[in-house]
Coordinates of C-alpha atoms and ligand atoms in Angstrom, one line a residue:
X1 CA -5.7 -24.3 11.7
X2 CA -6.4 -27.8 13.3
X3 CA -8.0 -26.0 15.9
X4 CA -10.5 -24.3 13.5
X5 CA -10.7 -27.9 11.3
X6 CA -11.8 -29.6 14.9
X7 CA -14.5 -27.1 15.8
X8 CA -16.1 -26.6 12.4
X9 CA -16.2 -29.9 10.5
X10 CA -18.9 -29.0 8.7
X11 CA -16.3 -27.1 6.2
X12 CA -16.9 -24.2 4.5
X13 CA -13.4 -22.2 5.8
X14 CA -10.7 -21.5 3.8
X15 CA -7.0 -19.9 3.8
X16 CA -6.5 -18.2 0.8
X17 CA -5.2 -15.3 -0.9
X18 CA -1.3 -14.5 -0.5
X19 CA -1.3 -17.0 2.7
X20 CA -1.8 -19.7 0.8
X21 CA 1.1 -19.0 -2.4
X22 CA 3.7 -18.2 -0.1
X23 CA 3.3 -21.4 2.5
X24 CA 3.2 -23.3 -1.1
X25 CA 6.7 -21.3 -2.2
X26 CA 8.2 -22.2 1.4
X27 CA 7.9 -18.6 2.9
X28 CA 5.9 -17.3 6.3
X29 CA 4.1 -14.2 6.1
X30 CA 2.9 -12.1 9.1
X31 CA -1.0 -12.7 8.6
X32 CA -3.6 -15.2 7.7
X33 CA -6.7 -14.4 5.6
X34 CA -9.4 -16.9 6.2
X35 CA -12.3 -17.0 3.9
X36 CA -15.9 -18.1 5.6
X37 CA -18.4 -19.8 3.0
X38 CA -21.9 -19.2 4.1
X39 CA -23.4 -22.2 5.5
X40 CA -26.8 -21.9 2.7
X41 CA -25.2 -19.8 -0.1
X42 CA -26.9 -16.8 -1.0
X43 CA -28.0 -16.9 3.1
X44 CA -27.6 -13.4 3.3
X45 CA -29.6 -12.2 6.3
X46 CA -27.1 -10.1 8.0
X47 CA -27.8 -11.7 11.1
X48 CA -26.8 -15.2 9.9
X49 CA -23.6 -13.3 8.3
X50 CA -23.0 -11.1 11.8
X51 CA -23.2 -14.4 13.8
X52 CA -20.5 -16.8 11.7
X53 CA -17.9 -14.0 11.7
X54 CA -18.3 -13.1 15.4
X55 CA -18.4 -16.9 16.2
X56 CA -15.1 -17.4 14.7
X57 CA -13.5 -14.1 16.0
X58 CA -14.6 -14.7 19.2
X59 CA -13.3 -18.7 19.0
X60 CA -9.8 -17.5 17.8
X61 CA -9.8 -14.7 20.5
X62 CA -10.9 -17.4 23.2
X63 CA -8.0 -19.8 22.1
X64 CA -4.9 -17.4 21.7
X65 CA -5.6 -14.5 23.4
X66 CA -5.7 -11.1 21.6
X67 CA -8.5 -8.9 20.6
X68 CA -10.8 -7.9 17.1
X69 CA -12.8 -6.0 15.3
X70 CA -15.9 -7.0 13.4
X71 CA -17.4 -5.0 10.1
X72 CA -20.8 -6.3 9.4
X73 CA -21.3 -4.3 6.6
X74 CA -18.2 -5.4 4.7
X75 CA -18.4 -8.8 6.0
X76 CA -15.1 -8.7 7.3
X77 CA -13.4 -9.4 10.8
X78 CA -9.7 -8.7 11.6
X79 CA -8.4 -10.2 14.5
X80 CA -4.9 -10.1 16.4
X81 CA -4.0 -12.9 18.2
X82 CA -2.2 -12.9 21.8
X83 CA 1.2 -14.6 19.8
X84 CA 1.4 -11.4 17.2
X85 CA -0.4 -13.0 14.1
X86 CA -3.1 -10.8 12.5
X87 CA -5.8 -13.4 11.0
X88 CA -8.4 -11.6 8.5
X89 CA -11.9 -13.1 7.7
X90 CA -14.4 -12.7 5.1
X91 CA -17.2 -14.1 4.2
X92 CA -16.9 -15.5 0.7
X93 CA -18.3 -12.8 -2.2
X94 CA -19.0 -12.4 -5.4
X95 CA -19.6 -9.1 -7.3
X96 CA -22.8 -8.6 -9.3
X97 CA -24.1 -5.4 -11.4
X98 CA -27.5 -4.7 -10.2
X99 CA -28.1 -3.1 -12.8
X100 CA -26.4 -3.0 -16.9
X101 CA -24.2 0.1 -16.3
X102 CA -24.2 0.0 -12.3
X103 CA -21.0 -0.1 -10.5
X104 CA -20.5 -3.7 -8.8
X105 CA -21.4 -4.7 -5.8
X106 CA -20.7 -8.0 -3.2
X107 CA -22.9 -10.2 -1.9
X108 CA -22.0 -13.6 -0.3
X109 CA -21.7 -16.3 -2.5
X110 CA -19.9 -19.5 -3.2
X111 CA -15.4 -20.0 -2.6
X112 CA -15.7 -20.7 -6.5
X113 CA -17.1 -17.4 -7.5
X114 CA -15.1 -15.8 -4.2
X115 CA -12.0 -17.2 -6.0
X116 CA -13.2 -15.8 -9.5
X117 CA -12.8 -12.2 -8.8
X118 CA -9.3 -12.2 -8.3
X119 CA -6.1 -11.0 -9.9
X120 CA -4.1 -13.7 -10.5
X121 CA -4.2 -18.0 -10.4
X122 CA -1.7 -18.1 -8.3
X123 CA -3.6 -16.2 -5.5
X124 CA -6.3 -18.0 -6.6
X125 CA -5.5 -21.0 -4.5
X126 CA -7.4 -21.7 -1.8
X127 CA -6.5 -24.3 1.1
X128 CA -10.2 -26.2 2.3
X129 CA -9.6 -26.7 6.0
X130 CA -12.3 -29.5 6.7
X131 CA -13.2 -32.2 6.7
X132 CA -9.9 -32.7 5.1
X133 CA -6.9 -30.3 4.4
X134 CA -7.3 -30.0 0.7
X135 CA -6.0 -27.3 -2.1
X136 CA -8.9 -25.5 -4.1
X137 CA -6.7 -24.9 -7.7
X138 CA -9.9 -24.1 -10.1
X139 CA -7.6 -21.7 -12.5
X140 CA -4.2 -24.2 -12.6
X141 CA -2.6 -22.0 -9.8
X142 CA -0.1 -25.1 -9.0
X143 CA 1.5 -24.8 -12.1
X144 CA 1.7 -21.5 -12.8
X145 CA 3.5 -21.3 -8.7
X146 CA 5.8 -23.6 -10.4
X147 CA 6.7 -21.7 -13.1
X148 CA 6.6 -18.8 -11.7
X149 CA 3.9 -17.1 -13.9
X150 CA 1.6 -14.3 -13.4
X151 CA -1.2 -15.2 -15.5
X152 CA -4.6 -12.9 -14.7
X153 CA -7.7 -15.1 -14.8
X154 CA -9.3 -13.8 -17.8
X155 CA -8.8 -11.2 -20.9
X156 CA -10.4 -8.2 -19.3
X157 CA -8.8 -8.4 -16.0
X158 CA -6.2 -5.0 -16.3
X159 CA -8.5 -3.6 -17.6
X160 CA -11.2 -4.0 -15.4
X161 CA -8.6 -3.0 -12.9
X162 CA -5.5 -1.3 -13.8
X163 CA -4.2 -1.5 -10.4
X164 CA -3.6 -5.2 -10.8
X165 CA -0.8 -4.6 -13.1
X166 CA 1.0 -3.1 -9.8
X167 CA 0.1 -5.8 -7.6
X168 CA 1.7 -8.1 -10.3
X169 CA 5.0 -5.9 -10.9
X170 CA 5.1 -5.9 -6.9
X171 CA 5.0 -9.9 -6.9
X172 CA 7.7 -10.1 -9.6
X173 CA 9.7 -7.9 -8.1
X174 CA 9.9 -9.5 -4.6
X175 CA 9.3 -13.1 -5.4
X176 CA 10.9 -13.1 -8.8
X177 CA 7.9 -13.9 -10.7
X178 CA 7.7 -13.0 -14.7
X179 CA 4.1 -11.8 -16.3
X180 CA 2.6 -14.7 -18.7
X181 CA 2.1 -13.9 -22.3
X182 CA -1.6 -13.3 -22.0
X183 CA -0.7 -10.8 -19.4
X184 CA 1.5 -9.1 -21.1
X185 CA -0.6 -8.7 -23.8
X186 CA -3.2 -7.1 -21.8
X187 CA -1.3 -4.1 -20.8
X188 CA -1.7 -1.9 -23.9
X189 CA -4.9 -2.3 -23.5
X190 CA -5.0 -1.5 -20.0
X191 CA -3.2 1.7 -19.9
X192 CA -5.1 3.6 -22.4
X193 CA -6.1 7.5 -21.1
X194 CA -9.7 6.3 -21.4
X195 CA -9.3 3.3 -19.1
X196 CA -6.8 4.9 -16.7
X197 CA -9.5 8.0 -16.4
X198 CA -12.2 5.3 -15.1
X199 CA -9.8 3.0 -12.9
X200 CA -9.5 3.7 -9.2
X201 CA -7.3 6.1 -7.8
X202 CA -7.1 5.1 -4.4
X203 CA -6.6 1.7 -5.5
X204 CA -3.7 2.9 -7.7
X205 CA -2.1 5.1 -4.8
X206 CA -2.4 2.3 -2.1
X207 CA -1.0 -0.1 -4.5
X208 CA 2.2 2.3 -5.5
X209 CA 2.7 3.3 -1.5
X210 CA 2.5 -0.4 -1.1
X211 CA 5.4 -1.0 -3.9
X212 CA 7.5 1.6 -2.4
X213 CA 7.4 0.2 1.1
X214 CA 9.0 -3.3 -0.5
X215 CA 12.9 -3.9 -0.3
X216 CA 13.0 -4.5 -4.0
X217 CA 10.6 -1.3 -4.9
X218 CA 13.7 0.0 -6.8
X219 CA 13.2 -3.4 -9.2
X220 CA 9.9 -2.8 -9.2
X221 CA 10.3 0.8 -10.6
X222 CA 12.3 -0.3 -13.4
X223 CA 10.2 -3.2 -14.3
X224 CA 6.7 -0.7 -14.2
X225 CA 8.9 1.4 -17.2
X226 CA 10.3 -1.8 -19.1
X227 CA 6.5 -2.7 -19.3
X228 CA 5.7 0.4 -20.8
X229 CA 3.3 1.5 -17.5
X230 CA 5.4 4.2 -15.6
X231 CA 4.8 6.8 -18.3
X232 CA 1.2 6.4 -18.7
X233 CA 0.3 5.6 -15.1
X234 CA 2.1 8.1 -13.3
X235 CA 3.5 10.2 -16.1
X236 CA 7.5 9.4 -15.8
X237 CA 9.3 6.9 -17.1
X238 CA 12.4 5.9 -15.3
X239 CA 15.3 7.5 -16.8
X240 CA 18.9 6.2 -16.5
X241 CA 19.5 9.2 -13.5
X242 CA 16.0 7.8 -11.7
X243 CA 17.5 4.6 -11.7
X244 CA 20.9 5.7 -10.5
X245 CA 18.9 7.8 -7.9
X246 CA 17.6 5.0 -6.2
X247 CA 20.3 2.7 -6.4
X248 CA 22.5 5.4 -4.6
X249 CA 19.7 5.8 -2.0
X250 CA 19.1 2.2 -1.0
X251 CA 22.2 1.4 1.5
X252 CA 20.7 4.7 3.4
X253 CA 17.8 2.4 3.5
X254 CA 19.2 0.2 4.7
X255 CA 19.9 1.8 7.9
X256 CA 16.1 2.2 8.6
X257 CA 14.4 -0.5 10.2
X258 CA 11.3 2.3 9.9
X259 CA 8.8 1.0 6.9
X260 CA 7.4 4.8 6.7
X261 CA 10.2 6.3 6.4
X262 CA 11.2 4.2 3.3
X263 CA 8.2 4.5 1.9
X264 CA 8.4 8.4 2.3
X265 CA 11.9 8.6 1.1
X266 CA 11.6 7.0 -2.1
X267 CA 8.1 8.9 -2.8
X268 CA 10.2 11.9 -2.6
X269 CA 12.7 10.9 -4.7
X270 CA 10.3 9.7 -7.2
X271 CA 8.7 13.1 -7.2
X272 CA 11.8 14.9 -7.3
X273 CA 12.3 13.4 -10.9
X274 CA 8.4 14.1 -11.6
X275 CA 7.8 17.0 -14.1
X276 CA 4.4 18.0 -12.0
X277 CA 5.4 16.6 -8.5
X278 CA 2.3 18.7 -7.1
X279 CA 0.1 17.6 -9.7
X280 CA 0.9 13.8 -9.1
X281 CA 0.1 14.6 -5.5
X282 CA -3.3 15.7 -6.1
X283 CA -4.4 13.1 -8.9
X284 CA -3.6 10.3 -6.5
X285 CA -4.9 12.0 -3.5
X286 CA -1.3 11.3 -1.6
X287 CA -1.9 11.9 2.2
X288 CA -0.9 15.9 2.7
X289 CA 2.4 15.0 4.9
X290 CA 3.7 14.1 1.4
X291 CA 3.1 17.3 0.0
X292 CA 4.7 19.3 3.5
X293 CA 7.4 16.9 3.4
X294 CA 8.2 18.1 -0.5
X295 CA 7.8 21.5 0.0
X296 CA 10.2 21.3 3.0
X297 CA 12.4 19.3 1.2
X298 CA 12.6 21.3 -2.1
X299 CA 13.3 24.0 0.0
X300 CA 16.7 25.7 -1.7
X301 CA 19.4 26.3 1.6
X302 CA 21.1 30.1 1.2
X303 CA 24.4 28.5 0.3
X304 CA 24.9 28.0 -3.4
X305 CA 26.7 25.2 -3.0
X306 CA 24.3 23.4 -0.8
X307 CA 21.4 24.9 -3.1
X308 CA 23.6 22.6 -5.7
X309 CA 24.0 19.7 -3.6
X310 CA 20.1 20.0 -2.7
X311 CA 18.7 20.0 -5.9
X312 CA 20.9 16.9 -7.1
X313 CA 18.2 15.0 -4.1
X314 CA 20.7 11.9 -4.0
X315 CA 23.8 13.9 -3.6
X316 CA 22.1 15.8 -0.5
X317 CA 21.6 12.1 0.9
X318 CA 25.1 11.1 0.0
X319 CA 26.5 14.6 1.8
X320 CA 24.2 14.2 4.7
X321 CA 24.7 11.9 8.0
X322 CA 22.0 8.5 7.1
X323 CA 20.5 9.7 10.3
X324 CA 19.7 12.9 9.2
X325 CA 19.0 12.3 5.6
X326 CA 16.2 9.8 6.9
X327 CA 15.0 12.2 9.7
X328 CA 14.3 14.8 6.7
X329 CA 12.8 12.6 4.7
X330 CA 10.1 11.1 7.4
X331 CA 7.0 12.5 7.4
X332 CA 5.9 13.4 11.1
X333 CA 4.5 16.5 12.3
X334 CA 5.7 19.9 11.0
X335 CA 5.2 23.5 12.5
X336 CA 2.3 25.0 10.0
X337 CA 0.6 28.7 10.1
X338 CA -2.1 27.9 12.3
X339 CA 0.7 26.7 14.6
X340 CA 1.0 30.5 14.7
X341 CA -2.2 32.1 14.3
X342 CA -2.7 30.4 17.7
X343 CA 0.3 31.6 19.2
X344 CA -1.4 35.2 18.5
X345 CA 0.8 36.1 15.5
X346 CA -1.8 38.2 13.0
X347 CA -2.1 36.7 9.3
X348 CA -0.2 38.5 6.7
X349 CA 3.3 37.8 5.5
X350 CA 5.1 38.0 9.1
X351 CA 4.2 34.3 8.8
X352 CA 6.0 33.2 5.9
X353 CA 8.8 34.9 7.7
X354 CA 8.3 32.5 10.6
X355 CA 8.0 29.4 8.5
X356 CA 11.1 29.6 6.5
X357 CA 13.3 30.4 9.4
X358 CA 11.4 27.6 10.8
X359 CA 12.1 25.4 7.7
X360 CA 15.8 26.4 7.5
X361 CA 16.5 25.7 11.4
X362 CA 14.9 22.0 10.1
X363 CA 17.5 21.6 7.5
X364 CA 20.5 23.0 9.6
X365 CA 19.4 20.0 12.2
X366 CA 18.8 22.8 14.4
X367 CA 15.3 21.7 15.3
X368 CA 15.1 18.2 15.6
X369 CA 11.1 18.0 16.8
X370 CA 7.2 19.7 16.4
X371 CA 8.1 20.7 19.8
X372 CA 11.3 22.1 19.2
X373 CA 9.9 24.0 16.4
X374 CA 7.0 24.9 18.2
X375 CA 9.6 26.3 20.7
X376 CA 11.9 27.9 18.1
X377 CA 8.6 29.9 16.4
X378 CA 7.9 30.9 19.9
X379 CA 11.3 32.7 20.7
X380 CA 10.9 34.4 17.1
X381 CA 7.6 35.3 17.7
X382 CA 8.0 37.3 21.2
X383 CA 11.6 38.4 19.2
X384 CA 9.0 40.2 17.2
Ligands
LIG401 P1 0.9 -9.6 -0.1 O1 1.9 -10.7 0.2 O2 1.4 -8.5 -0.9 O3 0.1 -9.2 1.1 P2 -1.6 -10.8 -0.9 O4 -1.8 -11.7 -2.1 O5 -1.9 -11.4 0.5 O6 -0.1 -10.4 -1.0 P3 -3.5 -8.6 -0.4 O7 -3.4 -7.3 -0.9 O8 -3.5 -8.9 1.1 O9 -2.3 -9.4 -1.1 O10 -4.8 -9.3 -1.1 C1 -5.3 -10.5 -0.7 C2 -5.9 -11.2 -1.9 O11 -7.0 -10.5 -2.4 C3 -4.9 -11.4 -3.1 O12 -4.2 -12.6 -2.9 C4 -5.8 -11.5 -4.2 O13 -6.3 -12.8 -4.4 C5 -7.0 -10.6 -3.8 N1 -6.9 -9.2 -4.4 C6 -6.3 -8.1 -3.8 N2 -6.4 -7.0 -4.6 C7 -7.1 -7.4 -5.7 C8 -7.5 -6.8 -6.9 N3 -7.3 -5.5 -7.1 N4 -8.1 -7.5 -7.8 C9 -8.4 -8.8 -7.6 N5 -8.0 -9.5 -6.5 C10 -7.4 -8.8 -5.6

């Protein structure tokens, strides 16, 4: 940061964001996100934008080593420096309707209205770099860091976005912060079908698969059903047995150091409470490994007392090696039909044969890899 505060002293470069309200709360986090003011506001000749962003890129890349990535259209630039921090520009932006009615769109504009757009005060703070280290606090960020307050920056801001009520119940639940009165009165709101029907999907899935990557995603859960959100977000509340679900899966966890495969494991567990698991898959658009990975692991094993131990999900885990309960519950790549169309097998139902043999050599542990299985189909096939 002194670096940058040396080579541009004319200002206009900011850390903000996340950055900024956990250096204030005493924590490190793994990346930077820089914010670039445009030397003449509103100068938005994409040339002028192009060159600020490369400069800086370039500058950091010069200084520590490392390499990145530059997209002028979005006016963004991510780069990873030599010593393993990922830094993220912008340029600053504001959103503006073109039309009444049109959806929003960016253009570059002041840190004020850059800082206007988003979801809460505290991550509203911005840190001026030059010509003096300074805090930008235009929505009384500072004291809402203090009390540990999640206050959105004005009335219509869940509603506007829904997914911001999951950023927020992600933020309580890892940094222990509680949801202000005004916030909590914009939920109802918030979460009617009508609004929910208009709100982003994608932003809703990356926002849940971001709250179920967190080591307190289990707090999370039960916080999204005390606040009323579960049921109309993602159509299940979080009974007494989901809670005890989780709970009961968490030391297995523990034994992961592999974020995916936490992720994927509670997702699964989730949707093995779900009334329309398939459903939820579709309306969210959930990457199809999730939907292999269920199929496989709803899967009921010939045994009826393992069929009894399967369908209890946390049960299974408890009965099954960590190891193993984590390797069937990380998504990676799975024998599928084409798999065998290619091997010569004709379509028809010779290949449903295949795959459940397949599947069930996957749950006996007997098949530990794509290759293996690829291998296993193959020995079946010529069997044949
Ligand atoms: P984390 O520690 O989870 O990464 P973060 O605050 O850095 O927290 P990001 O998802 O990286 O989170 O977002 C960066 C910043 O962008 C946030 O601090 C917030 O100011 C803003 N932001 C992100 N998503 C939204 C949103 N949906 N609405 C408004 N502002 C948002």
């Amino acid at each position: 940061l002194e670096r940058i505060q040396q080579a541009y002293p004319e200002g206009g470069i900011y850390v903000v964001g996340g950055t900024v309200r956990d250096a204030l709360l005493g924590m490190g986090g793994p990346d930077l996100d820089l914010v670039l003011e445009p030397l003449t506001v509103f100068a938005s000749q994409s040339n002028h934008r192009r060159n600020r962003l490369d400069e800086l890129a370039r500058q950091l890349v010069g200084w520590f080593g490392g390499s990145f990535g530059l997209h002028v259209a979005f006016g963004t630039a991510r780069v990873k420096l030599g010593f393993g921090l990922e830094v993220d520009l912008a340029e600053a932006r504001e959103e503006y309707y073109p039309h009444p009615g049109a959806l929003p769109q960016v253009r570059p504009s002041s840190i004020a209205r850059d800082l206007e757009r988003r979801d809460f005060t505290v991550n509203a703070l911005a840190l001026r770099l030059s010509p003096r280290l300074e805090i930008v606090d235009l929505f009384d960020g500072l004291a809402d860091l203090e009390a540990r307050l999640l206050r959105p920056l004005h009335p219509l801001s869940f509603v506007e976005d829904p997914s911001r009520i999951l950023r927020g119940v992600r933020l309580a639940a890892r940094l222990g912060f509680r949801f202000a009165p005004e916030a909590l009165a914009q939920i109802p709101s918030a979460v009617q079908p009508e609004v929910l029907a208009q709100a982003s999907k994608s932003r809703l899935r990356d926002e849940l698969l971001l709250t179920l990557g967190e080591a307190s995603a289990t707090r999370a859960l039960g916080l999204l059903a005390e606040l009323g959100v579960a049921e109309p977000m993602f159509g299940m509340g979080a009974s007494p047995q989901v809670r005890e679900a989780f709970a009961a899966l968490e030391p297995i966890l523990q034994t992961t150091s592999d974020p995916e495969a936490a992720v994927a494991a509670r997702l699964y567990l989730l949707l093995h409470f779900h009334p329309d698991p398939e459903g939820f898959l579709t309306r969210y658009n959930l990457p199809r490994r999730y939907a292999e990975g269920l199929r496989h692991l709803r899967f009921p094993p010939e045994d009826p007392d393992d069929i009894r131990k399967f369908v209890g999900l946390p049960e299974a885990f408890r009965a099954l090696h960590p190891e193993r309960a984590l390797w069937l519950l990380t998504p990676r790549r799975m024998l599928m039909g084409r798999d065998l169309l290619e091997m010569g097998l004709p379509s028809g139902p010779k290949i449903g044969e295949v795959l459940r043999k397949v599947a069930e050599a996957r749950l006996r542990g007997e098949v530990l890899s794509y290759e293996d299985e690829l291998e296993f189909a193959r020995k079946l096939v010529s069997d044949a």
